[in-house]
Coordinates of C-alpha atoms and ligand atoms in Angstrom, one line a residue:
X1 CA 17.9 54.1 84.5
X2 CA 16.3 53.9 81.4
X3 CA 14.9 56.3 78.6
X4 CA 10.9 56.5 78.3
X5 CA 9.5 58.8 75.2
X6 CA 6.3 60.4 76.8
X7 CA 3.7 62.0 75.2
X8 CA -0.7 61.6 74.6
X9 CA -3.3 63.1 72.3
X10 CA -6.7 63.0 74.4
X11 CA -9.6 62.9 72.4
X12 CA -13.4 61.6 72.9
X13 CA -15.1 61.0 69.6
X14 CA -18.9 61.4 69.7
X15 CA -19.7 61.2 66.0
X16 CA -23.4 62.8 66.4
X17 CA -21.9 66.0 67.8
X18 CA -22.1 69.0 65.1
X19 CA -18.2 69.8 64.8
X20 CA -15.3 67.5 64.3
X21 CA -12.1 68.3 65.7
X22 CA -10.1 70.2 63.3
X23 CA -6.4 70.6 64.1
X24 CA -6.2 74.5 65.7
X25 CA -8.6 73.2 68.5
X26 CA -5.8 70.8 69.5
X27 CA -3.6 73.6 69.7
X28 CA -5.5 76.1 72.0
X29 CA -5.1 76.1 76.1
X30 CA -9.0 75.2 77.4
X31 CA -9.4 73.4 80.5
X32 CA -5.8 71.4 79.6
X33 CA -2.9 72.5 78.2
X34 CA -2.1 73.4 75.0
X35 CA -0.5 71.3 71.9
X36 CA 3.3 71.5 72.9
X37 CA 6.4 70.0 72.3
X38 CA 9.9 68.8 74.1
X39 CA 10.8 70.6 77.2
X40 CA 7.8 72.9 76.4
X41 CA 5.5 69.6 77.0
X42 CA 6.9 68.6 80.2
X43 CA 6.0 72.8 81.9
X44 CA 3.1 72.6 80.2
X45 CA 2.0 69.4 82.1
X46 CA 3.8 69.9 85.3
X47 CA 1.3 70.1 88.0
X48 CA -1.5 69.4 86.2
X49 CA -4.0 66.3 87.0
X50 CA -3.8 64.7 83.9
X51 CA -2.0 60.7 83.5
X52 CA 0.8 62.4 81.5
X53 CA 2.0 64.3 84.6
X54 CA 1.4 61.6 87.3
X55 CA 3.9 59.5 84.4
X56 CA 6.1 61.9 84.4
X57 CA 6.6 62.8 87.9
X58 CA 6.2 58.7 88.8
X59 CA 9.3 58.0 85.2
X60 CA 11.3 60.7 87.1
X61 CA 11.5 59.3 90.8
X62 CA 12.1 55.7 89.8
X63 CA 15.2 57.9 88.2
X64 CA 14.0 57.2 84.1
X65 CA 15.3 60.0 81.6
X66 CA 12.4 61.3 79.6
X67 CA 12.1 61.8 75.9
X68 CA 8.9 64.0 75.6
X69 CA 7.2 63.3 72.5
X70 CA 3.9 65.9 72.5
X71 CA 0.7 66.3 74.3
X72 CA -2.6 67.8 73.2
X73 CA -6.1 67.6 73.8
X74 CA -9.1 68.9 72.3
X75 CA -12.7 69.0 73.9
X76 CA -14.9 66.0 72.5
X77 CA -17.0 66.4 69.5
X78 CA -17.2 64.3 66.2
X79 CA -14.1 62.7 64.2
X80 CA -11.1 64.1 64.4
X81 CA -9.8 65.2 60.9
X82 CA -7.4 63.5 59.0
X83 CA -5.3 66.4 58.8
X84 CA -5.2 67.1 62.5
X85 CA -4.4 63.1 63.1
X86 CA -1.7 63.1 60.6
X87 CA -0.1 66.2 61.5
X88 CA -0.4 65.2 65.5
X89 CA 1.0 61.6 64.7
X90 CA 3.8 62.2 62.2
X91 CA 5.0 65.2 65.0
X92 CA 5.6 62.2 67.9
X93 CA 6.7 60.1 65.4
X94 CA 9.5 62.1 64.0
X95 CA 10.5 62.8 67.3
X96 CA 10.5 59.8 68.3
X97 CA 12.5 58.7 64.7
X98 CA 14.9 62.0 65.9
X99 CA 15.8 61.0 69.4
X100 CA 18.4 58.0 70.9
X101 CA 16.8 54.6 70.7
X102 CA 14.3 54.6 73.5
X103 CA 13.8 51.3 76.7
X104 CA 10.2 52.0 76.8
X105 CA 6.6 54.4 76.2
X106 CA 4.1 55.9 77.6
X107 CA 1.3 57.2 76.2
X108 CA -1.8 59.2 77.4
X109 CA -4.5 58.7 75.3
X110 CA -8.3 58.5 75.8
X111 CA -9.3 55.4 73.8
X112 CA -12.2 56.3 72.2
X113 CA -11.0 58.6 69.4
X114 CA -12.6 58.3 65.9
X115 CA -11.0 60.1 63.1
X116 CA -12.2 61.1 59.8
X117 CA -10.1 58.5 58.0
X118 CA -8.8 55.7 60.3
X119 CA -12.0 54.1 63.2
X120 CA -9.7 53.5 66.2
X121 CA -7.6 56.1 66.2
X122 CA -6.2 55.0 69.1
X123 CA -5.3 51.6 67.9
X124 CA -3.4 53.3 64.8
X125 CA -1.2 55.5 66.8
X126 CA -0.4 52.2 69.1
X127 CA -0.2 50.2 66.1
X128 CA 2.4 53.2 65.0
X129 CA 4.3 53.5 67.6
X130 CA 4.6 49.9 67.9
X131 CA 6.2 49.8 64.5
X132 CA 8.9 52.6 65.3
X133 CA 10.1 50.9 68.6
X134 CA 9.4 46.9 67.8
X135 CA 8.4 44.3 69.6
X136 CA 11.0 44.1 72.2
X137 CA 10.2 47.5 74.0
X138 CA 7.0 47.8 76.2
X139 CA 5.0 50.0 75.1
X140 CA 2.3 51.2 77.9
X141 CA -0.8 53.3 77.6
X142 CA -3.0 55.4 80.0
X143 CA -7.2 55.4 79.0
X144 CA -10.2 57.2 79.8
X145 CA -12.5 55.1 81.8
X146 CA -15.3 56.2 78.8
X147 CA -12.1 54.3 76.3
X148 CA -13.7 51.7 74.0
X149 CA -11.0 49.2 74.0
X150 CA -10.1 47.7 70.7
X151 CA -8.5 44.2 70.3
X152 CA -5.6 46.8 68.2
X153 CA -4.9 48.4 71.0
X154 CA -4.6 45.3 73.4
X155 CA -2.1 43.7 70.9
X156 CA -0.3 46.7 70.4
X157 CA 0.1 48.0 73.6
X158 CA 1.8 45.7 76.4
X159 CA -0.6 47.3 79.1
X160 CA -3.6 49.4 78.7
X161 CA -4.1 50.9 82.3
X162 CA -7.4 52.9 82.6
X163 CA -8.8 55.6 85.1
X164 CA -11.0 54.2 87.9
X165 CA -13.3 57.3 89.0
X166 CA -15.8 59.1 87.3
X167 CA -15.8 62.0 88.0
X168 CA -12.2 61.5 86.7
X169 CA -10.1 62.3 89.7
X170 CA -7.6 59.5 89.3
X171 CA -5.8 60.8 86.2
X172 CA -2.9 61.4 87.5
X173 CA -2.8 58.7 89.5
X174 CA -3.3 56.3 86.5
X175 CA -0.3 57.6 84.8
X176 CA 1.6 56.8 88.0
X177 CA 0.2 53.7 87.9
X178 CA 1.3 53.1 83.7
X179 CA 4.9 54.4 84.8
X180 CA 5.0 51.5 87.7
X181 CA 4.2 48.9 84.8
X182 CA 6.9 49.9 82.8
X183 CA 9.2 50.5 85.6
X184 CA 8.0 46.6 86.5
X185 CA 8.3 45.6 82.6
X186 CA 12.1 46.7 81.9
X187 CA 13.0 45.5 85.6
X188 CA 12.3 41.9 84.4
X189 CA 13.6 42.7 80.7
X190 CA 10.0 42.4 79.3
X191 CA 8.3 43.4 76.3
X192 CA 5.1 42.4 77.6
X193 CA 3.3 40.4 80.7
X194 CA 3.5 36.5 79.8
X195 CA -0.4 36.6 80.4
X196 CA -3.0 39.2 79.2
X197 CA -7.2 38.3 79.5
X198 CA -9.8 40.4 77.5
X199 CA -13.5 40.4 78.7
X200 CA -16.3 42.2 76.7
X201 CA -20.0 42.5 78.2
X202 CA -23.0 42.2 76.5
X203 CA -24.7 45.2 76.9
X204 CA -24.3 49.0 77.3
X205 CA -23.5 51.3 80.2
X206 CA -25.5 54.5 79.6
X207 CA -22.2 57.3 81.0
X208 CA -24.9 58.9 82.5
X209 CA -25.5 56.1 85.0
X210 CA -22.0 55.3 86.0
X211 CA -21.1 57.5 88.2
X212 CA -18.6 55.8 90.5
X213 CA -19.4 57.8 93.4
X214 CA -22.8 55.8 93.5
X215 CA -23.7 52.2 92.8
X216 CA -23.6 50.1 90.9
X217 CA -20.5 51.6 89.2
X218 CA -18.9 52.2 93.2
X219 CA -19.0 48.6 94.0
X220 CA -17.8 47.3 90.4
X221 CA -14.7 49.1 90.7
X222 CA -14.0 48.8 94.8
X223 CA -14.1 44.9 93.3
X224 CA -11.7 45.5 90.6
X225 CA -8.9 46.9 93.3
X226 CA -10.3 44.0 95.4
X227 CA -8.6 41.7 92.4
X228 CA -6.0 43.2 91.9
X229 CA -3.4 41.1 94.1
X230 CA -0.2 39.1 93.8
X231 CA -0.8 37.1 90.9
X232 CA -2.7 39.8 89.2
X233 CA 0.0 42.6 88.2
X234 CA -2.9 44.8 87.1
X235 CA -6.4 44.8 86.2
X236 CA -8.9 47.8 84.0
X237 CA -12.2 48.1 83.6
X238 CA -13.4 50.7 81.1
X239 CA -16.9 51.6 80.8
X240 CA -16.9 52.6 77.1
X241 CA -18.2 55.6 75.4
X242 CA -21.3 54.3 73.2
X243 CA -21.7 58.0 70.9
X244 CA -18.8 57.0 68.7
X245 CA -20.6 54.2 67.3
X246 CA -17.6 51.8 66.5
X247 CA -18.1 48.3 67.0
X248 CA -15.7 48.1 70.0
X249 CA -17.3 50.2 72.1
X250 CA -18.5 49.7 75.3
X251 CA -17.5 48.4 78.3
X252 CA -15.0 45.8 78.7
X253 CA -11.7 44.8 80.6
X254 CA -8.1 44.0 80.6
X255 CA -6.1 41.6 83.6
X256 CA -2.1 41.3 83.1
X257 CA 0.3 39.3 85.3
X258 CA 2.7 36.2 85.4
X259 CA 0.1 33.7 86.0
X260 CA -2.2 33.0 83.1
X261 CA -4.7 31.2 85.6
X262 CA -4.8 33.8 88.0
X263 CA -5.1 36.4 85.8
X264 CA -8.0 34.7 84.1
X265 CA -9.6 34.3 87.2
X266 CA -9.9 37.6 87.8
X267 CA -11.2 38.4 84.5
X268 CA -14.2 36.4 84.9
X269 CA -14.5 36.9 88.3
X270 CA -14.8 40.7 87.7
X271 CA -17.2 40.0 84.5
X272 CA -19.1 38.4 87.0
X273 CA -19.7 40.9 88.8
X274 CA -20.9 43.6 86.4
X275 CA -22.9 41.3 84.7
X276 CA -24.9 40.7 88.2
X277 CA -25.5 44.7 87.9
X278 CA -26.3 45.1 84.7
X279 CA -30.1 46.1 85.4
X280 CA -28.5 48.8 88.0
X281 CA -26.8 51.0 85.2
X282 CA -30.4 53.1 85.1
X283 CA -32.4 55.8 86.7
X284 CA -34.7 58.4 85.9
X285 CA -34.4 61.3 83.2
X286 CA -36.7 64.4 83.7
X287 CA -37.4 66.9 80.5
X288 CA -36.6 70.0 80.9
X289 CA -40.6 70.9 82.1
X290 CA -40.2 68.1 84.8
X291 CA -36.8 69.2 86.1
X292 CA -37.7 73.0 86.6
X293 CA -41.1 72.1 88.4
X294 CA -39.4 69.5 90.2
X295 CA -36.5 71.5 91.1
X296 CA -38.6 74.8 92.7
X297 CA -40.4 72.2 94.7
X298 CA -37.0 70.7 95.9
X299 CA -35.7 74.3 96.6
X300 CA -38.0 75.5 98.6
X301 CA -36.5 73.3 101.9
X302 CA -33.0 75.1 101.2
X303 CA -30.6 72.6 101.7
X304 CA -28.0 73.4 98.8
X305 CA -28.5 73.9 95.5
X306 CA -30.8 71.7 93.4
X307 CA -28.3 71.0 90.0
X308 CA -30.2 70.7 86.9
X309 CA -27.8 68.4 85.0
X310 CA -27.8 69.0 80.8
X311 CA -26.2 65.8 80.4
X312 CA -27.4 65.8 76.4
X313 CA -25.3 69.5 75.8
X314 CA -22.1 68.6 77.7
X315 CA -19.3 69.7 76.1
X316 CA -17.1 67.0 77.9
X317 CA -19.4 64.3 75.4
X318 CA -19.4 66.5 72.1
X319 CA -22.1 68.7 73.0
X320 CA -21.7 72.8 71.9
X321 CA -22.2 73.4 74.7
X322 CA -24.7 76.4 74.0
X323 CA -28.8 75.1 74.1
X324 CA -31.1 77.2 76.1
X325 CA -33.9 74.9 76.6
X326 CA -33.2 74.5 80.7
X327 CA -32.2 78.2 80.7
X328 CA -35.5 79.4 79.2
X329 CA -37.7 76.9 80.9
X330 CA -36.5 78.5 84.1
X331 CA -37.1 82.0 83.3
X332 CA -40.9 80.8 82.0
X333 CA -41.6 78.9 85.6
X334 CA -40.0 82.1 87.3
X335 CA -37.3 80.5 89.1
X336 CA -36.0 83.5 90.3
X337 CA -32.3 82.9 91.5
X338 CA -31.7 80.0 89.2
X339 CA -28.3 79.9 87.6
X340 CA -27.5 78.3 84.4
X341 CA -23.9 77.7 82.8
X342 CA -21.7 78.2 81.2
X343 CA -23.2 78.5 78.3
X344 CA -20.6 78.7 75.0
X345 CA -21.6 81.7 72.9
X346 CA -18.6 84.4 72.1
X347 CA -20.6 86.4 70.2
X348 CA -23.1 87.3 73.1
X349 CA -19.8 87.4 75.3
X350 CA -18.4 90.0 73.1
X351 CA -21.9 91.8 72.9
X352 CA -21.8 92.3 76.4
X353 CA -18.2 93.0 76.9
X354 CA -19.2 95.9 74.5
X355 CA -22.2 97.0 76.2
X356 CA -20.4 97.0 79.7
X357 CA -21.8 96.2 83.8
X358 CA -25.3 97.2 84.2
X359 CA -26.3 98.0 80.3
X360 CA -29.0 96.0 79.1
X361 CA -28.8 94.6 75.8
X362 CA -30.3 92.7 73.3
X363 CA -28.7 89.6 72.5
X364 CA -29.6 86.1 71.0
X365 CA -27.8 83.5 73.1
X366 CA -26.9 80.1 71.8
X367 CA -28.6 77.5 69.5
X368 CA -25.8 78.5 66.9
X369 CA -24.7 74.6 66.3
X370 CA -27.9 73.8 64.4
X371 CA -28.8 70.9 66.5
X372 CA -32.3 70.2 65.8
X373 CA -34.6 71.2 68.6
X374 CA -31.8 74.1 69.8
X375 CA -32.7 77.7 68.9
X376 CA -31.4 80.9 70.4
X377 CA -33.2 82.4 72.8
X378 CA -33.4 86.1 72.4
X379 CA -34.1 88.6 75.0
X380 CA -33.1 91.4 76.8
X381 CA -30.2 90.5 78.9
X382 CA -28.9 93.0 81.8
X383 CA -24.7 92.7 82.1
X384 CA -24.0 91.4 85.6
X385 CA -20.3 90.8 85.2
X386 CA -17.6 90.5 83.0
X387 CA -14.1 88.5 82.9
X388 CA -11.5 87.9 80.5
X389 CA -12.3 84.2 81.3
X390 CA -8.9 83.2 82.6
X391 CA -9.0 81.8 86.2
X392 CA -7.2 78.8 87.9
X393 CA -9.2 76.1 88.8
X394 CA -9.5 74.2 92.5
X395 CA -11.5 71.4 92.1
X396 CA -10.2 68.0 92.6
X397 CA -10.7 67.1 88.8
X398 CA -8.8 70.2 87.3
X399 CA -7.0 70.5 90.6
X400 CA -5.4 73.9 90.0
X401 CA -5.4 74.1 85.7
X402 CA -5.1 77.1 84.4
X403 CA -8.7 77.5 82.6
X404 CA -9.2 79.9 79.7
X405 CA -12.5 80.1 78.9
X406 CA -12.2 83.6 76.4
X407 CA -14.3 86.0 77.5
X408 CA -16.6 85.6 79.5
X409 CA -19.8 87.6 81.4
X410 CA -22.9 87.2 84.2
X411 CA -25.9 87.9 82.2
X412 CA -29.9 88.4 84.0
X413 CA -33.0 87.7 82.3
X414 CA -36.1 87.9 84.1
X415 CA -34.6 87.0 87.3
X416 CA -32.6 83.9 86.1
X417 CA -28.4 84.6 85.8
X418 CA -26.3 82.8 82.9
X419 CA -23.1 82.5 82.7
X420 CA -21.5 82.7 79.3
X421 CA -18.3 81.7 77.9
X422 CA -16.1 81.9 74.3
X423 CA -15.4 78.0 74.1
X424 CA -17.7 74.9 74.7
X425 CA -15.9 73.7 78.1
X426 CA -17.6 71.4 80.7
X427 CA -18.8 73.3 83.2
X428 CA -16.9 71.1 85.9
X429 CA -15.1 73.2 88.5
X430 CA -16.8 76.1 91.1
X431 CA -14.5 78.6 89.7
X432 CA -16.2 78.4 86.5
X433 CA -19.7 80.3 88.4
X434 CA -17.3 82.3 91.2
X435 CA -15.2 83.7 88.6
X436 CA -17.8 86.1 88.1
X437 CA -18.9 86.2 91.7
X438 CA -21.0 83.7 91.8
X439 CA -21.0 81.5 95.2
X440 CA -22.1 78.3 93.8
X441 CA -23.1 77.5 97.4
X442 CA -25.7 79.8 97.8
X443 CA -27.5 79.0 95.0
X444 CA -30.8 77.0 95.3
X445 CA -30.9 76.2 91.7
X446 CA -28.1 75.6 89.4
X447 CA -28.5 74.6 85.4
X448 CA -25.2 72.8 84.5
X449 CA -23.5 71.8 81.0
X450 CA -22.0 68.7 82.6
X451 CA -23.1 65.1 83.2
X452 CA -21.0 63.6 85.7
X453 CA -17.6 65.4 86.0
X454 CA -19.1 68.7 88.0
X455 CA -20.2 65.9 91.3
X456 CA -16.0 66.0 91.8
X457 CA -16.2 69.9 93.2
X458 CA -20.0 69.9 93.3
X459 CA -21.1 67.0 95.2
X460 CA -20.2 68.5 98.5
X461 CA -22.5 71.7 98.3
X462 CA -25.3 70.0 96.5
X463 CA -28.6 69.0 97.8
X464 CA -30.0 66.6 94.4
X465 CA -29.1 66.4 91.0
X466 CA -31.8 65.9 88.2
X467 CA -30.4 64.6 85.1
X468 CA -32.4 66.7 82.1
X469 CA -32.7 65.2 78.7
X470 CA -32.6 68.4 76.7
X471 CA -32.0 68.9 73.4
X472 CA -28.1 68.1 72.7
X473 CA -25.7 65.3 70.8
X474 CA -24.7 63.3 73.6
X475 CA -28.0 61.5 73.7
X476 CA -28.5 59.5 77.3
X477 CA -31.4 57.6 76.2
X478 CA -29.3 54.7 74.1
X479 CA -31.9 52.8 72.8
X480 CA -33.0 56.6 70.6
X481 CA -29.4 56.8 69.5
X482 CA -29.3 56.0 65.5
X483 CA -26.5 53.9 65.4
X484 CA -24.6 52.7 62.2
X485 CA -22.9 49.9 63.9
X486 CA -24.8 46.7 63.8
X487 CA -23.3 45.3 67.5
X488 CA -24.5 49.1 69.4
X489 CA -27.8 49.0 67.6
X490 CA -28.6 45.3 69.5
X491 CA -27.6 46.3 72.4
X492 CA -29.1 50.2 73.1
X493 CA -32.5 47.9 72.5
X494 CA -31.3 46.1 75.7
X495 CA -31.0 49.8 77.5
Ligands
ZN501 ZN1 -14.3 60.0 80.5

């Protein structure tokens, strides 16, 4: 038996989004638990699909003790501040300072967090916790297929063991897979696998095209757990997450084992094979026009709903979350039973919660972030429902979360529904729409703030998904992106 310290701090950095991540939105419960501590971390995360608990439960049936350090997470948006960095960091430090010397950690981090005052945030917490524990203990870390792997966080950590679906369904599973490399690690009395390969590619993968539920991005990673064999103790392929504009970013890939050749074989031979795709990672974007026209001729042959995807205002890639521009192209083309959501506005929640079922009431709805192009759209809207936004979840993604979306009501205007919310949350899970009575199966048209992540409770009821380029932060289109970093700029003119 040995003792692991456990904890994460999951954050995606998108540094063109309008808010950075301030320390209170680390604290509050939104699709994921809250900021917690000690025993309070380890209910928090029990029975949750997150890589802390698959760790956990994995750490605990191999028979480890646990020393939990703290989890949070806060929804993506720009850099995290230094305040909330420092604070989070020097609270897993201290415990970690505080508790009986430690055989091994785990960590649960995204890998593409940017603060305010350190680039790879990531890296620095590694390069951290590294320092505390020394060289001699392996230190192991979980990442979000969309990490951008840093050669800091490849020396500091002894494995880096990232997610493998996208729509991340695997997160759990991931951490499971972190606690069998530690497990593996202190069985052999090892810091650290004798051999460790790092592959970069040359260009981009747009997160809007890598849906691994579809090619190319299926294929790459069936490959990957092709190549992961004998020799090959494990093997990650992240994807990358472009919008934080650091020069790491993007996709590349990490092979660990006890045989340096073998494990650079399968390096190369899995660069291989994404490079051979590279001209796959595309498709086509419809404007908001486009998508409405095109989804009313799609919807008239019923065969599920038609999902209107507004990848560019997803809150799960910094976006507020509250643009109207699908929402009020459908109610100008008359798409009567279109449903858009959830839009993030708690002042028009609140308006309605006041105003109660059936009143109709004047609000202005959204386009509070400023984003150029993103104005409110103000109308008279007609109180459908209303909720205190706190539901449980049953998708395979949030796979039975408690959600707290604040309050939350079904609005009508001009024949079109919209579901609105208290906090910018990716609209990802059924229960989001059937909270309020919505049946997201009989709709024939349904406007989404998500890219990618709704397909894991979606994709069985759906008919066609057009991806919508309206206005929003987490541009899709890379080669319009205005990118500081010299590296990102030359390769979004590949995209
Ligand atoms: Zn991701």
């Amino acid at each position: 038996m040995a003792r692991i310290a456990l904890g994460g701090i999951q954050h995606e950095t998108n540094v063109f989004a309008p808010y950075k991540a301030e320390y209170p939105v680390f604290v509050q419960r939104d699709e994921w638990p809250p900021l917690s501590r000690g025993t309070q971390m380890l209910d928090n995360v029990r029975g949750v699909n997150l890589p802390v608990t698959g760790a956990l439960e994995r750490l605990q049936a191999l028979g480890h003790e646990i020393v939990p350090l703290l989890w949070c997470s806060a929804t993506p948006s720009a850099h995290v501040s230094e305040e909330a960095f420092e604070r989070i960091s020097a609270m897993m430090l201290e415990t970690l300072r505080d508790s009986p010397p430690v055989d091994g950690v785990l960590l649960d981090l995204h890998g593409a967090m940017v603060c305010a005052h350190v680039a790879d945030g990531d890296g620095e917490l590694l390069r951290r916790i590294r320092q505390a524990v020394g060289d001699a203990t392996p230190v192991v870390a979980c990442l979000d297929l969309h990490a951008n792997i840093s050669d800091e966080m490849v020396a500091q950590a002894s494995v880096l063991e990232v997610y493998r679906t996208y729509p991340h369904v695997d997160m759990a599973d991931t951490g499971a897979r972190a606690a069998d490399h530690l497990d593996l690690l202190l069985k052999h009395n090892l810091a650290r696998y004798p051999s460790c390969a790092i592959r970069r590619t040359d260009f981009l993968i747009p997160p809007v095209w890598g849906c691994t539920l579809v090619d190319p991005a299926k294929s790459v990673y069936a490959r990957l757990s092709e190549l992961i064999q004998k020799k090959v103790s494990g093997m990650s392929l992240s994807c990358g997450f472009p919008l934080s504009d650091v020069s790491e970013a993007g996709p590349a890939l990490v092979a660990y084992g006890f045989d340096e050749v073998s494990v650079n074989a399968a390096a190369d031979s899995l660069l291989a094979e994404i490079e051979g795709r590279e001209s796959e990672f595309c498709g086509r974007l419809y404007n908001a026009e486009e998508a409405v026209k095109e989804a009313i001729r799609l919807s008239a042959n019923a065969n599920g709903p038609v999902i209107l995807a507004d990848s560019q205002d997803n809150p799960g890639g910094g976006g507020p979350g509250d643009t109207t521009e699908i929402l009020q192209t459908l109610v100008s083309h008359e798409a009567q039973g279109a449903v858009a959501g959830v839009i993030s506005d708690p002042a028009a929640a609140q308006s309605a919660h006041a105003a109660g079922i059936n009143a109709i009431v004047n609000i202005s709805l959204g386009g509070k972030s400023g984003f150029p192009g993103s104005l409110p759209y103000i109308a008279e809207y007609r109180v459908l429902g209303l909720s205190d936004g706190c539901f449980r979840a049953n998708g395979p993604m949030l796979a039975g979360a408690e959600i707290d979306l604040g309050p939350t009501a079904l609005l009508e205007v001009s024949g079109v529904r919209v579901i609105v919310g208290s906090k910018p949350v990716q609209t990802m899970d059924q229960s989001m729409f059937s909270h309020l009575g919505v049946d997201p199966s009989k709709q024939k048209i349904i406007a989404i703030k998500s890219s990618i992540h709704f397909r894991n409770d979606f994709e069985k009821i759906l008919q066609t998904v057009l991806p919508v380029t309206a206005p929003g932060p987490v541009i899709v289109d890379l080669a319009t992106v205005p990118f500081q970093d010299a590296r990102l700029k030359r390769l979004a003119c590949k995209n």
